[in-house]
Amino acid sequence: MSKFLEMVYLTRLEHFNAAHKLYNPDWTKEHNEAVFGLCANENWHGHNFELFVTVKGNPDPDTGFLMDVKALSRIVNEKVIEFLDHKNLNIEVPFLQGKMCTTENLAIAIWEQIVPHLPENVQLHRIKLYETPRIYVEYFGEN
């Protein structure tokens, strides 16, 4: 084996269903509807989200693993999915309170929930979040 290890990217796919509403309380109902369209529906709307969590690092020389995939799944489920699945994102999710519940902001919030729980030798590389089969957001942790 080479003395220089190669960077490896490992992705876990999870799924959750959630409702939200895009609405700026500082705007009129008409302005919200003009900007957000059907997403401003006062009775909410829902999505079947697909969440791709990609971590990166060097495989362990003894196991060949970058990270135990069961541990990654546990982190994503305990720190993210359990808070989001079948929830109203605007009302029920503590880490989204005070934020506009866009897919962009949701991806950033998911990143923030996962990073502190990863092993020391593993970095979060990307959050890819599909809101619909044709619309998704990618976040790489840039500030």
PDB file of C-alpha atoms in Angstrom:
ATOM      1  CA  MET A   1       0.000   0.000   0.000  1.00  0.00           C
ATOM      2  CA  SER A   2       1.229   3.489  -0.834  1.00  0.00           C
ATOM      3  CA  LYS A   3       2.447   5.582   2.079  1.00  0.00           C
ATOM      4  CA  PHE A   4       0.250   8.433   0.757  1.00  0.00           C
ATOM      5  CA  LEU A   5      -3.411   7.760   1.330  1.00  0.00           C
ATOM      6  CA  GLU A   6      -6.049   8.824  -1.141  1.00  0.00           C
ATOM      7  CA  MET A   7      -8.967  11.125  -0.363  1.00  0.00           C
ATOM      8  CA  VAL A   8     -12.218   9.143  -0.392  1.00  0.00           C
ATOM      9  CA  TYR A   9     -15.775  10.490  -0.477  1.00  0.00           C
ATOM     10  CA  LEU A  10     -18.544   8.489   1.188  1.00  0.00           C
ATOM     11  CA  THR A  11     -22.228   9.388   0.724  1.00  0.00           C
ATOM     12  CA  ARG A  12     -25.232   8.333   2.768  1.00  0.00           C
ATOM     13  CA  LEU A  13     -28.734   8.826   1.326  1.00  0.00           C
ATOM     14  CA  GLU A  14     -31.669   9.452   3.649  1.00  0.00           C
ATOM     15  CA  HIS A  15     -35.286  10.409   3.020  1.00  0.00           C
ATOM     16  CA  PHE A  16     -37.796  12.490   4.950  1.00  0.00           C
ATOM     17  CA  ASN A  17     -41.189  14.105   4.422  1.00  0.00           C
ATOM     18  CA  ALA A  18     -41.922  17.563   5.756  1.00  0.00           C
ATOM     19  CA  ALA A  19     -44.218  20.545   5.336  1.00  0.00           C
ATOM     20  CA  HIS A  20     -43.310  24.202   5.233  1.00  0.00           C
ATOM     21  CA  LYS A  21     -44.434  27.613   4.079  1.00  0.00           C
ATOM     22  CA  LEU A  22     -42.333  30.350   2.542  1.00  0.00           C
ATOM     23  CA  TYR A  23     -43.600  33.582   3.998  1.00  0.00           C
ATOM     24  CA  ASN A  24     -41.929  36.789   5.119  1.00  0.00           C
ATOM     25  CA  PRO A  25     -43.980  38.226   8.010  1.00  0.00           C
ATOM     26  CA  ASP A  26     -42.766  41.747   7.160  1.00  0.00           C
ATOM     27  CA  TRP A  27     -44.528  41.583   3.783  1.00  0.00           C
ATOM     28  CA  THR A  28     -48.183  41.674   2.816  1.00  0.00           C
ATOM     29  CA  LYS A  29     -49.964  38.484   1.826  1.00  0.00           C
ATOM     30  CA  GLU A  30     -50.031  39.730  -1.763  1.00  0.00           C
ATOM     31  CA  HIS A  31     -46.288  40.419  -1.837  1.00  0.00           C
ATOM     32  CA  ASN A  32     -45.532  37.002  -0.328  1.00  0.00           C
ATOM     33  CA  GLU A  33     -47.703  35.342  -2.961  1.00  0.00           C
ATOM     34  CA  ALA A  34     -46.022  37.360  -5.732  1.00  0.00           C
ATOM     35  CA  VAL A  35     -42.537  36.289  -4.569  1.00  0.00           C
ATOM     36  CA  PHE A  36     -43.157  32.742  -3.302  1.00  0.00           C
ATOM     37  CA  GLY A  37     -46.204  31.702  -5.347  1.00  0.00           C
ATOM     38  CA  LEU A  38     -47.855  28.483  -4.198  1.00  0.00           C
ATOM     39  CA  CYS A  39     -45.096  28.021  -1.599  1.00  0.00           C
ATOM     40  CA  ALA A  40     -46.698  30.861   0.392  1.00  0.00           C
ATOM     41  CA  ASN A  41     -49.895  28.833   0.858  1.00  0.00           C
ATOM     42  CA  GLU A  42     -51.187  29.710   4.317  1.00  0.00           C
ATOM     43  CA  ASN A  43     -52.160  26.059   4.813  1.00  0.00           C
ATOM     44  CA  TRP A  44     -48.599  24.850   4.128  1.00  0.00           C
ATOM     45  CA  HIS A  45     -47.336  22.425   1.501  1.00  0.00           C
ATOM     46  CA  GLY A  46     -45.109  19.365   1.689  1.00  0.00           C
ATOM     47  CA  HIS A  47     -42.177  17.668   0.016  1.00  0.00           C
ATOM     48  CA  ASN A  48     -40.571  14.247  -0.109  1.00  0.00           C
ATOM     49  CA  PHE A  49     -36.972  15.284   0.534  1.00  0.00           C
ATOM     50  CA  GLU A  50     -33.917  13.247  -0.464  1.00  0.00           C
ATOM     51  CA  LEU A  51     -30.832  14.028   1.618  1.00  0.00           C
ATOM     52  CA  PHE A  52     -27.327  13.086   0.476  1.00  0.00           C
ATOM     53  CA  VAL A  53     -24.650  13.507   3.157  1.00  0.00           C
ATOM     54  CA  THR A  54     -21.100  13.209   1.818  1.00  0.00           C
ATOM     55  CA  VAL A  55     -18.080  12.935   4.099  1.00  0.00           C
ATOM     56  CA  LYS A  56     -14.434  12.802   3.072  1.00  0.00           C
ATOM     57  CA  GLY A  57     -11.116  11.667   4.421  1.00  0.00           C
ATOM     58  CA  ASN A  58      -8.522   8.942   4.178  1.00  0.00           C
ATOM     59  CA  PRO A  59      -9.484   5.310   4.724  1.00  0.00           C
ATOM     60  CA  ASP A  60      -8.252   3.708   7.918  1.00  0.00           C
ATOM     61  CA  PRO A  61      -5.240   1.526   7.035  1.00  0.00           C
ATOM     62  CA  ASP A  62      -6.496  -1.305   9.271  1.00  0.00           C
ATOM     63  CA  THR A  63     -10.151  -1.431   8.190  1.00  0.00           C
ATOM     64  CA  GLY A  64     -10.104   0.216   4.781  1.00  0.00           C
ATOM     65  CA  PHE A  65     -13.109   2.281   5.894  1.00  0.00           C
ATOM     66  CA  LEU A  66     -13.320   6.049   5.830  1.00  0.00           C
ATOM     67  CA  MET A  67     -16.030   5.773   8.488  1.00  0.00           C
ATOM     68  CA  ASP A  68     -18.369   3.132   9.816  1.00  0.00           C
ATOM     69  CA  VAL A  69     -21.452   3.643   7.620  1.00  0.00           C
ATOM     70  CA  LYS A  70     -23.738   2.579  10.469  1.00  0.00           C
ATOM     71  CA  ALA A  71     -22.274   5.355  12.611  1.00  0.00           C
ATOM     72  CA  LEU A  72     -22.833   7.891   9.828  1.00  0.00           C
ATOM     73  CA  SER A  73     -26.415   6.711   9.435  1.00  0.00           C
ATOM     74  CA  ARG A  74     -26.974   6.962  13.192  1.00  0.00           C
ATOM     75  CA  ILE A  75     -25.634  10.554  13.281  1.00  0.00           C
ATOM     76  CA  VAL A  76     -27.795  11.666  10.354  1.00  0.00           C
ATOM     77  CA  ASN A  77     -30.906   9.995  11.740  1.00  0.00           C
ATOM     78  CA  GLU A  78     -30.504  11.082  15.380  1.00  0.00           C
ATOM     79  CA  LYS A  79     -29.373  14.652  14.697  1.00  0.00           C
ATOM     80  CA  VAL A  80     -31.399  15.455  11.572  1.00  0.00           C
ATOM     81  CA  ILE A  81     -34.051  13.025  10.321  1.00  0.00           C
ATOM     82  CA  GLU A  82     -35.766  12.518  13.687  1.00  0.00           C
ATOM     83  CA  PHE A  83     -36.243  16.295  13.899  1.00  0.00           C
ATOM     84  CA  LEU A  84     -37.482  16.745  10.317  1.00  0.00           C
ATOM     85  CA  ASP A  85     -39.463  13.692   9.233  1.00  0.00           C
ATOM     86  CA  HIS A  86     -43.220  14.306   9.131  1.00  0.00           C
ATOM     87  CA  LYS A  87     -42.778  17.712  10.758  1.00  0.00           C
ATOM     88  CA  ASN A  88     -43.767  21.268   9.987  1.00  0.00           C
ATOM     89  CA  LEU A  89     -40.384  22.904   9.411  1.00  0.00           C
ATOM     90  CA  ASN A  90     -41.623  26.392  10.297  1.00  0.00           C
ATOM     91  CA  ILE A  91     -43.068  25.372  13.650  1.00  0.00           C
ATOM     92  CA  GLU A  92     -41.657  22.104  14.994  1.00  0.00           C
ATOM     93  CA  VAL A  93     -37.919  22.127  14.241  1.00  0.00           C
ATOM     94  CA  PRO A  94     -35.799  23.871  16.900  1.00  0.00           C
ATOM     95  CA  PHE A  95     -32.765  24.402  14.663  1.00  0.00           C
ATOM     96  CA  LEU A  96     -34.898  26.214  12.050  1.00  0.00           C
ATOM     97  CA  GLN A  97     -36.586  28.649  14.434  1.00  0.00           C
ATOM     98  CA  GLY A  98     -36.295  32.244  13.230  1.00  0.00           C
ATOM     99  CA  LYS A  99     -35.101  31.201   9.748  1.00  0.00           C
ATOM    100  CA  MET A 100     -36.888  31.297   6.416  1.00  0.00           C
ATOM    101  CA  CYS A 101     -37.563  27.610   5.722  1.00  0.00           C
ATOM    102  CA  THR A 102     -36.098  27.474   2.232  1.00  0.00           C
ATOM    103  CA  THR A 103     -34.260  24.419   0.995  1.00  0.00           C
ATOM    104  CA  GLU A 104     -31.089  26.535   0.994  1.00  0.00           C
ATOM    105  CA  ASN A 105     -31.415  27.379   4.697  1.00  0.00           C
ATOM    106  CA  LEU A 106     -32.421  23.810   5.492  1.00  0.00           C
ATOM    107  CA  ALA A 107     -29.233  22.468   3.871  1.00  0.00           C
ATOM    108  CA  ILE A 108     -27.104  24.864   5.940  1.00  0.00           C
ATOM    109  CA  ALA A 109     -28.955  23.906   9.150  1.00  0.00           C
ATOM    110  CA  ILE A 110     -28.467  20.194   8.408  1.00  0.00           C
ATOM    111  CA  TRP A 111     -24.732  20.805   7.948  1.00  0.00           C
ATOM    112  CA  GLU A 112     -24.590  22.523  11.338  1.00  0.00           C
ATOM    113  CA  GLN A 113     -26.332  19.572  13.013  1.00  0.00           C
ATOM    114  CA  ILE A 114     -23.936  16.963  11.585  1.00  0.00           C
ATOM    115  CA  VAL A 115     -20.469  18.554  11.785  1.00  0.00           C
ATOM    116  CA  PRO A 116     -20.012  18.411  15.580  1.00  0.00           C
ATOM    117  CA  HIS A 117     -20.708  14.670  15.654  1.00  0.00           C
ATOM    118  CA  LEU A 118     -18.294  13.383  13.016  1.00  0.00           C
ATOM    119  CA  PRO A 119     -15.125  11.515  13.970  1.00  0.00           C
ATOM    120  CA  GLU A 120     -11.974  13.614  14.168  1.00  0.00           C
ATOM    121  CA  ASN A 121     -10.487  12.205  10.960  1.00  0.00           C
ATOM    122  CA  VAL A 122     -13.645  12.748   8.856  1.00  0.00           C
ATOM    123  CA  GLN A 123     -14.812  16.006   7.296  1.00  0.00           C
ATOM    124  CA  LEU A 124     -18.268  16.862   6.046  1.00  0.00           C
ATOM    125  CA  HIS A 125     -17.855  17.564   2.331  1.00  0.00           C
ATOM    126  CA  ARG A 126     -21.354  18.214   1.017  1.00  0.00           C
ATOM    127  CA  ILE A 127     -25.036  18.325   1.822  1.00  0.00           C
ATOM    128  CA  LYS A 128     -27.154  17.706  -1.259  1.00  0.00           C
ATOM    129  CA  LEU A 129     -30.847  18.139  -0.596  1.00  0.00           C
ATOM    130  CA  TYR A 130     -33.535  17.398  -3.174  1.00  0.00           C
ATOM    131  CA  GLU A 131     -36.794  19.246  -2.564  1.00  0.00           C
ATOM    132  CA  THR A 132     -38.325  17.750  -5.711  1.00  0.00           C
ATOM    133  CA  PRO A 133     -36.880  15.418  -8.346  1.00  0.00           C
ATOM    134  CA  ARG A 134     -35.938  18.526 -10.361  1.00  0.00           C
ATOM    135  CA  ILE A 135     -34.853  20.979  -7.659  1.00  0.00           C
ATOM    136  CA  TYR A 136     -31.980  20.494  -5.264  1.00  0.00           C
ATOM    137  CA  VAL A 137     -29.463  22.485  -3.259  1.00  0.00           C
ATOM    138  CA  GLU A 138     -25.812  21.669  -2.611  1.00  0.00           C
ATOM    139  CA  TYR A 139     -23.939  23.127   0.343  1.00  0.00           C
ATOM    140  CA  PHE A 140     -20.210  22.731   0.921  1.00  0.00           C
ATOM    141  CA  GLY A 141     -19.856  24.629   4.184  1.00  0.00           C
ATOM    142  CA  GLU A 142     -18.611  27.925   2.801  1.00  0.00           C
ATOM    143  CA  ASN A 143     -19.408  30.956   4.884  1.00  0.00           C
TER     144      ASN A 143
END
